[in-house]
Coordinates of C-alpha atoms in Angstrom, one line a residue:
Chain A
X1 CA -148.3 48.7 -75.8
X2 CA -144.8 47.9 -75.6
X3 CA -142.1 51.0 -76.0
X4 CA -138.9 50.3 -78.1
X5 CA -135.8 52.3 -77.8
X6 CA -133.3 51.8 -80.4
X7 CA -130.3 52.0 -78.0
X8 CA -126.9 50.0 -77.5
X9 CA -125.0 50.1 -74.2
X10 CA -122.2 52.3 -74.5
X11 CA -124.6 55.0 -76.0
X12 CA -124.5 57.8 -72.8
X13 CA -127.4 59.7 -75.4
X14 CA -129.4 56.2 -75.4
X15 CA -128.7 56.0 -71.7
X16 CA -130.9 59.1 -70.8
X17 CA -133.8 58.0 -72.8
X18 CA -133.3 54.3 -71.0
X19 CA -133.2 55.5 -67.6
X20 CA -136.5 57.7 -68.2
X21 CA -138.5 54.8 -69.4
X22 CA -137.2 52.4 -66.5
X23 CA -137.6 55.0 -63.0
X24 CA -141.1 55.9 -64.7
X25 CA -142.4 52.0 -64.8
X26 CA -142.9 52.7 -68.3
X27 CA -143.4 49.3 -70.4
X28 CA -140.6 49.1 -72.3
X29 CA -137.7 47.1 -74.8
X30 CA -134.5 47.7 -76.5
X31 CA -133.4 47.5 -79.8
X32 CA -129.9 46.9 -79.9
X33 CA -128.3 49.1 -82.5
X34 CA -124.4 47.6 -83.7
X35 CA -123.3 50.9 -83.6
X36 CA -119.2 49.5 -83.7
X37 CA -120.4 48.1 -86.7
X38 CA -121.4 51.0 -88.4
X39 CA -125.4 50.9 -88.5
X40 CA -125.9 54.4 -87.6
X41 CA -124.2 55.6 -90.5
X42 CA -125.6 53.2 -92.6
X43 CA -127.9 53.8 -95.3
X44 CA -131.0 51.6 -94.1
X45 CA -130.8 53.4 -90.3
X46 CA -130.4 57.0 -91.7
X47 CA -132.8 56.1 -94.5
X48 CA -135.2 54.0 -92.2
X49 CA -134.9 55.0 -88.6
X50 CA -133.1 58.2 -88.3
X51 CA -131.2 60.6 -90.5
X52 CA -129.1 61.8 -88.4
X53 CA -127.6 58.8 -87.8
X54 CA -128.0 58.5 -84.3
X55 CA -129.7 56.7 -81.0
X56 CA -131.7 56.8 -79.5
X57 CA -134.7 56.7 -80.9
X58 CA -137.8 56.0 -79.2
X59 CA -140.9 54.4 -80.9
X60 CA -144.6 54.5 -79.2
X61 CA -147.2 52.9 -81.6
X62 CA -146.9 55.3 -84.3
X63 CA -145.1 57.7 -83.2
X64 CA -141.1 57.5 -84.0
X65 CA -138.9 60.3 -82.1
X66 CA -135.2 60.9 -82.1
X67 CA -133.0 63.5 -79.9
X68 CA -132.7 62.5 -76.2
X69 CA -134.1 65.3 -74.8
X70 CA -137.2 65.3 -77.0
X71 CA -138.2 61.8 -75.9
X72 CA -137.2 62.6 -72.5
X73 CA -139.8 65.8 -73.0
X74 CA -142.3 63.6 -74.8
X75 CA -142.7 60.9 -71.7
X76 CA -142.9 63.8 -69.5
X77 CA -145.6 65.4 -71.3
X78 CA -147.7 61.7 -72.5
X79 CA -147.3 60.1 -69.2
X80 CA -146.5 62.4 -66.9
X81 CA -142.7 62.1 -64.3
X82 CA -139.5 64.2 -64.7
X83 CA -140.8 67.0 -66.4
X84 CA -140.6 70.0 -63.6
X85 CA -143.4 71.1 -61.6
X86 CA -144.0 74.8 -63.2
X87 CA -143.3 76.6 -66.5
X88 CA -140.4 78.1 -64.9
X89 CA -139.2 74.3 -64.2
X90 CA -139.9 73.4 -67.2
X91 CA -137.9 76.1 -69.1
X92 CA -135.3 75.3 -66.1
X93 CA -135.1 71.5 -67.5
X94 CA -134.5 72.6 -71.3
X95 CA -132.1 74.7 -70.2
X96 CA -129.9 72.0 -68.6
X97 CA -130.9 69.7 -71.3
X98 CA -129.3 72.0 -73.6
X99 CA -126.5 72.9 -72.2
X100 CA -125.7 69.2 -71.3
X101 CA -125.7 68.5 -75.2
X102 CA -123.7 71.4 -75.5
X103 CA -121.0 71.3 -72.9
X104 CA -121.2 68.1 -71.3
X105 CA -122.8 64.9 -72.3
X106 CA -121.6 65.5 -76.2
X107 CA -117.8 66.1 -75.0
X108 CA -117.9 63.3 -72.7
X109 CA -119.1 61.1 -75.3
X110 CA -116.3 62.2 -77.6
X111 CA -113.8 61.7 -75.2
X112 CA -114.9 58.4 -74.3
X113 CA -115.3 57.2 -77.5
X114 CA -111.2 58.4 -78.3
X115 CA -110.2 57.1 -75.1
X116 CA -111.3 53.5 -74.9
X117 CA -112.8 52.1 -78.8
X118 CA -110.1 53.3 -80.7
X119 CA -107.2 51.8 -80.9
X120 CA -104.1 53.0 -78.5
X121 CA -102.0 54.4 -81.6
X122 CA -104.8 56.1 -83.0
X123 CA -106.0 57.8 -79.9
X124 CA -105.6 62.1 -80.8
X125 CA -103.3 63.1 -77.5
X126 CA -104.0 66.1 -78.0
X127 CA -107.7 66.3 -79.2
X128 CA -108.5 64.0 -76.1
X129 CA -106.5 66.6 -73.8
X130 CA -108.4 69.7 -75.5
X131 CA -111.6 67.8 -74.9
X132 CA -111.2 67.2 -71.1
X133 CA -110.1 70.7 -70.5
X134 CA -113.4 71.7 -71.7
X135 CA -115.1 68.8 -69.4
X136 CA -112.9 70.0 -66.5
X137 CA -115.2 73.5 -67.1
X138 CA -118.3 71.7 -67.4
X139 CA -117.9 69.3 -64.5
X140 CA -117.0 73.3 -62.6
X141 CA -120.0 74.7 -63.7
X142 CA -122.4 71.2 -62.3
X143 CA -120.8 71.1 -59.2
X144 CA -121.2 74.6 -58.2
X145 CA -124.8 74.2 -59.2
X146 CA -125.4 71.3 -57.1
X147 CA -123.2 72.3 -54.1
X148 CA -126.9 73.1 -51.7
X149 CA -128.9 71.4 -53.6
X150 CA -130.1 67.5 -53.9
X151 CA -131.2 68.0 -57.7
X152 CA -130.3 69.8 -61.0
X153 CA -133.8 71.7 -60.5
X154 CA -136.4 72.1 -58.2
X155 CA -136.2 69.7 -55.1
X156 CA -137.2 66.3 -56.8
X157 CA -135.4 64.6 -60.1
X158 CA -136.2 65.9 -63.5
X159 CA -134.9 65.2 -66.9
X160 CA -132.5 67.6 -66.1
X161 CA -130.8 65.2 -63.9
X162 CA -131.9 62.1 -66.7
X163 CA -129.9 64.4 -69.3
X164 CA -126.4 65.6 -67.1
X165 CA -126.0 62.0 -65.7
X166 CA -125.7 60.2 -68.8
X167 CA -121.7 59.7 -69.0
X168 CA -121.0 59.9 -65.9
X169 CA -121.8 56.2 -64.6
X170 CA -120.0 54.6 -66.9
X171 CA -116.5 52.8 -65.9
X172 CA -114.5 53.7 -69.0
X173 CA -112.0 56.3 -68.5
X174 CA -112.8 59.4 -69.6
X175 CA -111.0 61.9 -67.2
X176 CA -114.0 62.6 -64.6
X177 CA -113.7 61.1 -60.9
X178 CA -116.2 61.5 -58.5
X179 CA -114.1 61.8 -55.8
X180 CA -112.9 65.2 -57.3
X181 CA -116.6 66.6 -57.6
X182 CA -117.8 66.1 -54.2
X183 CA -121.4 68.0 -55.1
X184 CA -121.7 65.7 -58.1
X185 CA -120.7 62.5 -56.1
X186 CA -123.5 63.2 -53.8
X187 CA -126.2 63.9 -56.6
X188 CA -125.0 61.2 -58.3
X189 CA -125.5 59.0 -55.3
X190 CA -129.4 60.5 -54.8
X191 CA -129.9 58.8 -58.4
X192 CA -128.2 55.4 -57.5
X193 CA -130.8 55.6 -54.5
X194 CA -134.2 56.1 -56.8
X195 CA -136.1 53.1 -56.9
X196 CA -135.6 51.4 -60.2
X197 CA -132.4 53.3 -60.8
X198 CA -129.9 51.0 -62.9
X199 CA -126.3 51.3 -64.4
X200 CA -125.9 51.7 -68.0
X201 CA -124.9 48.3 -68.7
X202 CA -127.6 46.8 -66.8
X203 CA -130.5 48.4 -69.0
X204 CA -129.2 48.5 -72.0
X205 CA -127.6 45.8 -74.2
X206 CA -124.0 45.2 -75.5
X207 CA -121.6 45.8 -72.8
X208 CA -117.6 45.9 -74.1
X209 CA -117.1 42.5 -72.6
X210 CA -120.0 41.2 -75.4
X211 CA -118.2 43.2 -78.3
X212 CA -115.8 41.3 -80.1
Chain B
X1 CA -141.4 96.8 -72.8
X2 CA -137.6 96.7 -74.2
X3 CA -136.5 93.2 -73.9
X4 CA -132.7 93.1 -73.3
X5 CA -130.3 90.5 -74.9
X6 CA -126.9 90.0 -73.3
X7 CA -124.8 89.1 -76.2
X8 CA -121.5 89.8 -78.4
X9 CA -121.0 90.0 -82.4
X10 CA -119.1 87.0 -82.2
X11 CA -121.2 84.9 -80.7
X12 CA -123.6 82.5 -83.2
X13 CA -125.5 81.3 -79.8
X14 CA -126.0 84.8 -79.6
X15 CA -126.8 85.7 -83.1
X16 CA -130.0 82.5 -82.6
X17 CA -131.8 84.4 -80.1
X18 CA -130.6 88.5 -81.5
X19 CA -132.3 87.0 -85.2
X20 CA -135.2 85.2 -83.7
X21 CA -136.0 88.6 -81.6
X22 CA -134.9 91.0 -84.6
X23 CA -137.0 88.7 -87.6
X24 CA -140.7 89.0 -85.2
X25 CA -140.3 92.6 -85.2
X26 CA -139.4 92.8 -81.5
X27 CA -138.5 95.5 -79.0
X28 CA -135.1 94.8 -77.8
X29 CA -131.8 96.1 -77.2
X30 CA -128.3 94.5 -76.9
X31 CA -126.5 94.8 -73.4
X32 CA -123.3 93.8 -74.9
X33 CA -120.9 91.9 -73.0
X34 CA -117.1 91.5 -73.2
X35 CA -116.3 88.0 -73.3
X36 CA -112.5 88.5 -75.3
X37 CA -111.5 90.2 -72.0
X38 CA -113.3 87.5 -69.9
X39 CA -116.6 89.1 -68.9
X40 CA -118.4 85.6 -69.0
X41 CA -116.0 84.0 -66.9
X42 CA -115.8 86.3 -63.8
X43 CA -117.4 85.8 -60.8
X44 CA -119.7 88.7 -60.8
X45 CA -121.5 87.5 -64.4
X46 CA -121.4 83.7 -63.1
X47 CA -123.5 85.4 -60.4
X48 CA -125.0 87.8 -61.2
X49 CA -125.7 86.9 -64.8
X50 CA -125.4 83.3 -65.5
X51 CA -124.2 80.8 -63.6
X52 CA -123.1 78.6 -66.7
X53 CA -120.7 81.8 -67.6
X54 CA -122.2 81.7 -71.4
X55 CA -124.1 84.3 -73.7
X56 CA -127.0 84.9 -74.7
X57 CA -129.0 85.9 -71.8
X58 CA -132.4 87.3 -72.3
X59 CA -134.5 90.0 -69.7
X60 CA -138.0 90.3 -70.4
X61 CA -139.0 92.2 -67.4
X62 CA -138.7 90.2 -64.2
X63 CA -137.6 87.2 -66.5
X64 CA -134.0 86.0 -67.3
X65 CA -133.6 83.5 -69.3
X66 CA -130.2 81.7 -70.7
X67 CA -129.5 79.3 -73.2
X68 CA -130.4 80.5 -76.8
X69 CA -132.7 77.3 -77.4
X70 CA -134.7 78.1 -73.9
X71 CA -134.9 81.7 -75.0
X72 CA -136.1 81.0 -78.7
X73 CA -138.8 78.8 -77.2
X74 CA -139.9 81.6 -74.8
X75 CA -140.6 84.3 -77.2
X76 CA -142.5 81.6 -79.5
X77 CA -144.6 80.5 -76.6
X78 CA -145.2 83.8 -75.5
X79 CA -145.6 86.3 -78.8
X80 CA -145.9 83.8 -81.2
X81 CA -143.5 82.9 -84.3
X82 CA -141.1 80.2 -85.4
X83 CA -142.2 77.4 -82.9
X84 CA -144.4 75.1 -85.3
X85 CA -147.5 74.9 -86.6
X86 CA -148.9 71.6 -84.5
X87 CA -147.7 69.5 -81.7
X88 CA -145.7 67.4 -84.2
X89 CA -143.8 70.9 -85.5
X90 CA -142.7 71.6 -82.4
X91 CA -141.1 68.1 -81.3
X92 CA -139.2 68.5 -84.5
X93 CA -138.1 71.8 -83.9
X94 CA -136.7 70.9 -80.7
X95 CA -135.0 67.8 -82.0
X96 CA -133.2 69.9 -84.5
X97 CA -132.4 72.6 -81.7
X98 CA -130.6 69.6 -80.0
X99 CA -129.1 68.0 -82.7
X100 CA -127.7 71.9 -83.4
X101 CA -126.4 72.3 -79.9
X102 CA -124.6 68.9 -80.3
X103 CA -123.0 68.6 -83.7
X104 CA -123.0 72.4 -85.2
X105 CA -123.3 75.1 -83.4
X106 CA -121.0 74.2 -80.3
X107 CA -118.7 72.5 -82.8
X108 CA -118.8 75.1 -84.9
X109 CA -118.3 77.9 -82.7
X110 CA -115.1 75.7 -80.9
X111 CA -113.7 75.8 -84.6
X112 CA -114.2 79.4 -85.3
X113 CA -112.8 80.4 -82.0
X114 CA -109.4 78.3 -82.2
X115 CA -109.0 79.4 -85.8
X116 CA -109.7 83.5 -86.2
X117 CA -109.8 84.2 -82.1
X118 CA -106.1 82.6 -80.7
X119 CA -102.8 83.7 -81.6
X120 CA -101.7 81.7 -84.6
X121 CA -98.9 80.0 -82.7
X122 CA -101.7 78.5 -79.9
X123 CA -103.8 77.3 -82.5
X124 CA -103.9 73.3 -82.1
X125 CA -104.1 71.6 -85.5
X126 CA -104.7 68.3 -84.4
X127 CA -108.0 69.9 -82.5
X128 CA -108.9 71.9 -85.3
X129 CA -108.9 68.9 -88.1
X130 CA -110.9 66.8 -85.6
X131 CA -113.8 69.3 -85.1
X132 CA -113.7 69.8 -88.5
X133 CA -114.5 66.0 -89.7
X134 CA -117.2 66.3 -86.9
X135 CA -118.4 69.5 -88.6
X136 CA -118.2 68.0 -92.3
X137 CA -120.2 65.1 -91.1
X138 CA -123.0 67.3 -89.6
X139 CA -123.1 69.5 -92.7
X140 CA -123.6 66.5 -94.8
X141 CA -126.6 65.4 -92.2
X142 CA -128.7 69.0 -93.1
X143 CA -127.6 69.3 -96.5
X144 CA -129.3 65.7 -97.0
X145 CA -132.5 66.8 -95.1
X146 CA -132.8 70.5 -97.1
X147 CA -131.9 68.5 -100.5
X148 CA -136.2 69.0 -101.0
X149 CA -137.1 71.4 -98.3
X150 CA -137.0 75.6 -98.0
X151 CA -137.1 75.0 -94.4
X152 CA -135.4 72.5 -92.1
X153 CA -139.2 71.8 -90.0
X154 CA -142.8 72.1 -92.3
X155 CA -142.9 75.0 -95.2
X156 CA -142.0 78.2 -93.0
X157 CA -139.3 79.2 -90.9
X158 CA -138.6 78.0 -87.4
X159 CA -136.7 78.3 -84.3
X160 CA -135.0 75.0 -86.3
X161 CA -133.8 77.5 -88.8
X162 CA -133.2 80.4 -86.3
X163 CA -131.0 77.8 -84.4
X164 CA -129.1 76.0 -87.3
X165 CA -128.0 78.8 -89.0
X166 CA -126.2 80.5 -85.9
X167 CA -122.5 80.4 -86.7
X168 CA -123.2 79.9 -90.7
X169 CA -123.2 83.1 -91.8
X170 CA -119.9 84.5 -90.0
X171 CA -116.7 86.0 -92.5
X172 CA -114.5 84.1 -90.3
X173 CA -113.0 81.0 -91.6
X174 CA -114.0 78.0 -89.9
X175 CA -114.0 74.9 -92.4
X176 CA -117.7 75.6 -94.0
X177 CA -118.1 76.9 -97.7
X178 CA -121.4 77.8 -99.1
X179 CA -120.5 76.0 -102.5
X180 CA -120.0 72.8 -100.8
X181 CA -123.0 72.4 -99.5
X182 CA -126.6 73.4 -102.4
X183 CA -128.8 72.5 -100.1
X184 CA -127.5 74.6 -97.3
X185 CA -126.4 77.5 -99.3
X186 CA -130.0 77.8 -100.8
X187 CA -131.4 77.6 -97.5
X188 CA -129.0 80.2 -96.1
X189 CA -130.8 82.5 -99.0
X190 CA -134.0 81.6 -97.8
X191 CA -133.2 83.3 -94.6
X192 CA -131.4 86.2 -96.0
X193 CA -134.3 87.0 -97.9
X194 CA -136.3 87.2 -94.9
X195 CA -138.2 90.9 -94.1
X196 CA -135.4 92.2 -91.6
X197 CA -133.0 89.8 -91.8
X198 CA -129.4 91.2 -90.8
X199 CA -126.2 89.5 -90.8
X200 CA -124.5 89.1 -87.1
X201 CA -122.4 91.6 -86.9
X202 CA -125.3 93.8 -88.2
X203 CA -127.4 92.9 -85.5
X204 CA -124.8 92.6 -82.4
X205 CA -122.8 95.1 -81.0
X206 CA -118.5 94.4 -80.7
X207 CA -117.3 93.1 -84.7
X208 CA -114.1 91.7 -85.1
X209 CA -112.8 95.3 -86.0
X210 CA -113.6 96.9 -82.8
X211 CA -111.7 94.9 -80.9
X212 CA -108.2 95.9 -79.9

């Protein structure tokens, strides 16, 4: 049976979930969600599909899941791919998935978000400046991590790697360049390479050229 | 064997996996660490310690274990409490571990820190009134979902409790009053009236006070 992931394009969150489905074969279809219209904080979507107002969420015949992480750790467990080879990997992919929602991917997606769908005059200088000081630690932290090895853990991709990369293929400005990350670049480049890989825009609907 | 916790009183990511440990009755003892004068961020603890520079950090025996969600999980897997009663209890828990690490916690422990821990003169207002929309938006999402509940996951407590509740019961003024919120402030008592609750600078070693 067909998977559907409530998702919309600019969504880094929906983007994990998306690229999970797609390098694992998995049958699959998105829902586009208008976000920039305000469905996620809608009524019907918090009442109906999630109530905390966000995507993704991922529905598999009955079963309806919300959280990135959680569907990524669902496919893993259900079908198998991504989900670490050992307990200790396992725990080793939480713990990335974790801090990714902590320090990376959710700041990212702030910053974003300020930088590029908001309007120039109402852009927070200094909230968007606060924010990529914090990224600027993150992005430290990722690269160090990475600098001997091919992937976030263990010596094949996990969900680790689904969850950290989730911002950071998108063409908005946000303050990270590759070029200044060179262990980053590189891992970066091992998931452009994995058969099936595709760019945000590409698997998921509503690019910002569709919005209007 | 004495399980250690690397923490400090004023850290709510501590305070998940110090009340998680202290509320199953477990052996353990804080190894507290001193972040105000940059303990986290020095070479040796980034090496030695953890290379993402943050607290909590848990030693059961020959395992070490960071990131208060991975350790919570641990200690349910391994001795049993908080982790759900079925399959379906344990997603859920998870999903509200992530959704905590996303929208409150890290959120919420940003606010606290620019508010109570920086020289008045440093503290950025523009930051501060932006984190704390975020914050009033993700008090307003648990609020609705404890409006007919005791407990954020099934009808007992949980690492989705343990996890939620990390920076909520802190003197420090961060944007969050108990009387806005029913549903939160009765499930705050909920917890407090838990055998062996403690507040967090009951349970962790270095309170605002001691510091100089």
């Amino acid at each position: 049976m067909t998977m559907k992931l409530y998702c919309f394009g600019e969504s880094g969150h929906s983007y994990k979930a998306a690229l999970a489905l797609e390098l694992a074969g998995h049958d699959w279809q998105p829902v586009k969600v208008d976000f920039f219209n305000g469905e996620t904080r809608s009524d019907p979507y918090r009442q109906d599909v999630n109530e905390m107002g966000e995507c993704p969420v991922l529905e598999d015949g009955d079963i309806r899941l919300s959280q990135s992480g959680v569907i990524q750790q669902y496919l893993s467990e259900t079908y198998g791919h991504y989900g670490g080879r050992s307990k200790e990997e396992e725990r080793d992919v939480l713990r990335w998935i974790l801090w990714d929602n902590h320090k990376l991917s959710s700041v990212a997606g702030m910053t974003r978000f300020l930088m590029n769908f908001l309007p120039r005059e109402k852009q927070p200088a200094e909230v968007i400046g606060f924010l990529q000081g914090r990224l600027k630690s993150a992005y430290g932290i990722l690269d160090a991590h990475l600098a001997n090895r091919d992937w976030i853990v263990g010596d094949a991709p996990t969900n680790a790697d689904l969850t950290c990369c989730g911002y950071l293929f998108y063409p908005e400005p946000f303050g990270f360049a590759r070029s200044d990350w060179p262990a980053i670049d590189r891992w970066l480049a091992n998931l452009e390479a994995l058969p099936r890989w595709k760019s945000p825009y590409d698997l998921m609907p509503g690019s910002p050229a569709d919005r209007t």
